[in-house]
Amino acid sequence: MRKQLFSLALVLAMALTLAPGALAAGQFTDVPDTSPFAPAIAWAVEKDITKGTTPTTFGPGNTCTTSHILTFLWRAAGRPGDTGNERAAVSAWASGLGIDVSDLSAPCTRAAAVTDIWRAQGCPAAKEAASFRDVSPSAPYAPAVSWAVEAGVTNGTGNGAFSPEAVCTRGQIVTFLYRALAGGAAKKPETSAAGSGTLANGKPITEENVLTMLYELYEQYPGSTDPNSRTYTPVGQSIATKVYAPIL
C-alpha cells in the first residue's frame, strides 16, 4: 500500500509542482524548503511579524487564534500605539478598526481571517462579488471574501465552497498576510490542454478536481491525510503539502 501511495503522491506532485520556497529563516525543522508555507514564513520572520513556537520550530499546522492574527497584523502595520504592553496596544488598534476583540483566544476562522486583513487594509471594495455556495451575499464577511479572492489572498476550498468556518493554522495565516502585504498572490490552478498536464485520474488540473482527488485519496488511504483538518501523517506529507496547500 505504501508503494501505491508513493506512486500516486509522485504523480500528483509532478502535476502540481510548486516553485521552491526559501528555507524559513534557516532554523525551523518543521518548515522544509519544499513547504508551500516556506516563503511566507521566511518573510514574516524577516519582518519581525512573528517568530517560531520554539527556537527551532514554527508550528505551521498549529491552530491560529484571534490574538495571533491581530498581533501579526499590528506588527506588520508598524506597531501603532506601542507603549510596551503589546496585548493592550493590539486590542486598542484592532478595536479602532472595528474588529471584535472580546475573545482573543478564539480560533481564527477563514471568514475572520480575511475580514481582519481586509479591515487592516482599509476595507477596500472588490470590483466583483465572489460566488461561493457557503457565503451568502448578505453575510457580514462577504465583502472581505470578495476582496480576498480578487486580491489573490486566498481561493475557495473547492466544490464551489469557501469554508468560512474552517479554522486556520499558523502556516495558512502568514501565507494570507504574505499574499496581502508582500505581493505573493495565490495562483489559481489552470486547466491544461487535453492530453497534457492531467491528474492521475485523467482529469484536467483544476482546483475542484485536485480537491476531489485528495478526498478520494483520503478515503482510500485514511491514514495518509485529513483534508478537513489539514493534518497528515509522514506517509501523506508529500500529498498534503504539494496538493492541498496550493488551494488555501
mmCIF file of C-alpha atoms in Angstrom, residues 23-24 56-58 60 84 88 92 97 107 114 128-129 143 161 165 171 186 191-192 201 212 215 233 237 242:
data_model
loop_
_atom_site.group_PDB
_atom_site.id
_atom_site.type_symbol
_atom_site.label_atom_id
_atom_site.label_comp_id
_atom_site.label_asym_id
_atom_site.label_seq_id
_atom_site.Cartn_x
_atom_site.Cartn_y
_atom_site.Cartn_z
ATOM 1 C CA LEU A 23 14.054 27.714 3.970
ATOM 2 C CA ALA A 24 12.124 29.735 6.512
ATOM 3 C CA THR A 56 13.726 25.506 16.152
ATOM 4 C CA THR A 57 10.028 25.052 15.252
ATOM 5 C CA PHE A 58 7.401 27.301 13.712
ATOM 6 C CA PRO A 60 2.777 25.753 10.740
ATOM 7 C CA GLY A 84 5.362 48.426 25.980
ATOM 8 C CA ALA A 88 -3.204 46.164 25.143
ATOM 9 C CA ALA A 92 -6.839 49.039 21.082
ATOM 10 C CA LEU A 97 -10.627 49.102 13.030
ATOM 11 C CA PRO A 107 -9.602 30.039 16.935
ATOM 12 C CA VAL A 114 -9.988 37.616 5.575
ATOM 13 C CA GLU A 128 -16.933 41.931 -8.394
ATOM 14 C CA ALA A 129 -18.643 39.838 -5.733
ATOM 15 C CA PRO A 143 -17.208 41.922 1.106
ATOM 16 C CA ALA A 161 -17.106 26.424 -1.287
ATOM 17 C CA GLU A 165 -15.956 28.496 9.462
ATOM 18 C CA GLY A 171 1.080 28.480 8.249
ATOM 19 C CA ALA A 186 -2.284 32.988 -4.688
ATOM 20 C CA THR A 191 -6.908 23.855 -16.751
ATOM 21 C CA SER A 192 -4.393 22.146 -19.012
ATOM 22 C CA ASN A 201 -7.209 10.122 -12.860
ATOM 23 C CA THR A 212 -11.870 15.931 -5.167
ATOM 24 C CA TYR A 215 -10.683 13.416 -0.756
ATOM 25 C CA THR A 233 0.958 11.550 8.713
ATOM 26 C CA GLN A 237 3.079 14.678 3.946
ATOM 27 C CA LYS A 242 2.061 19.729 -2.652
#
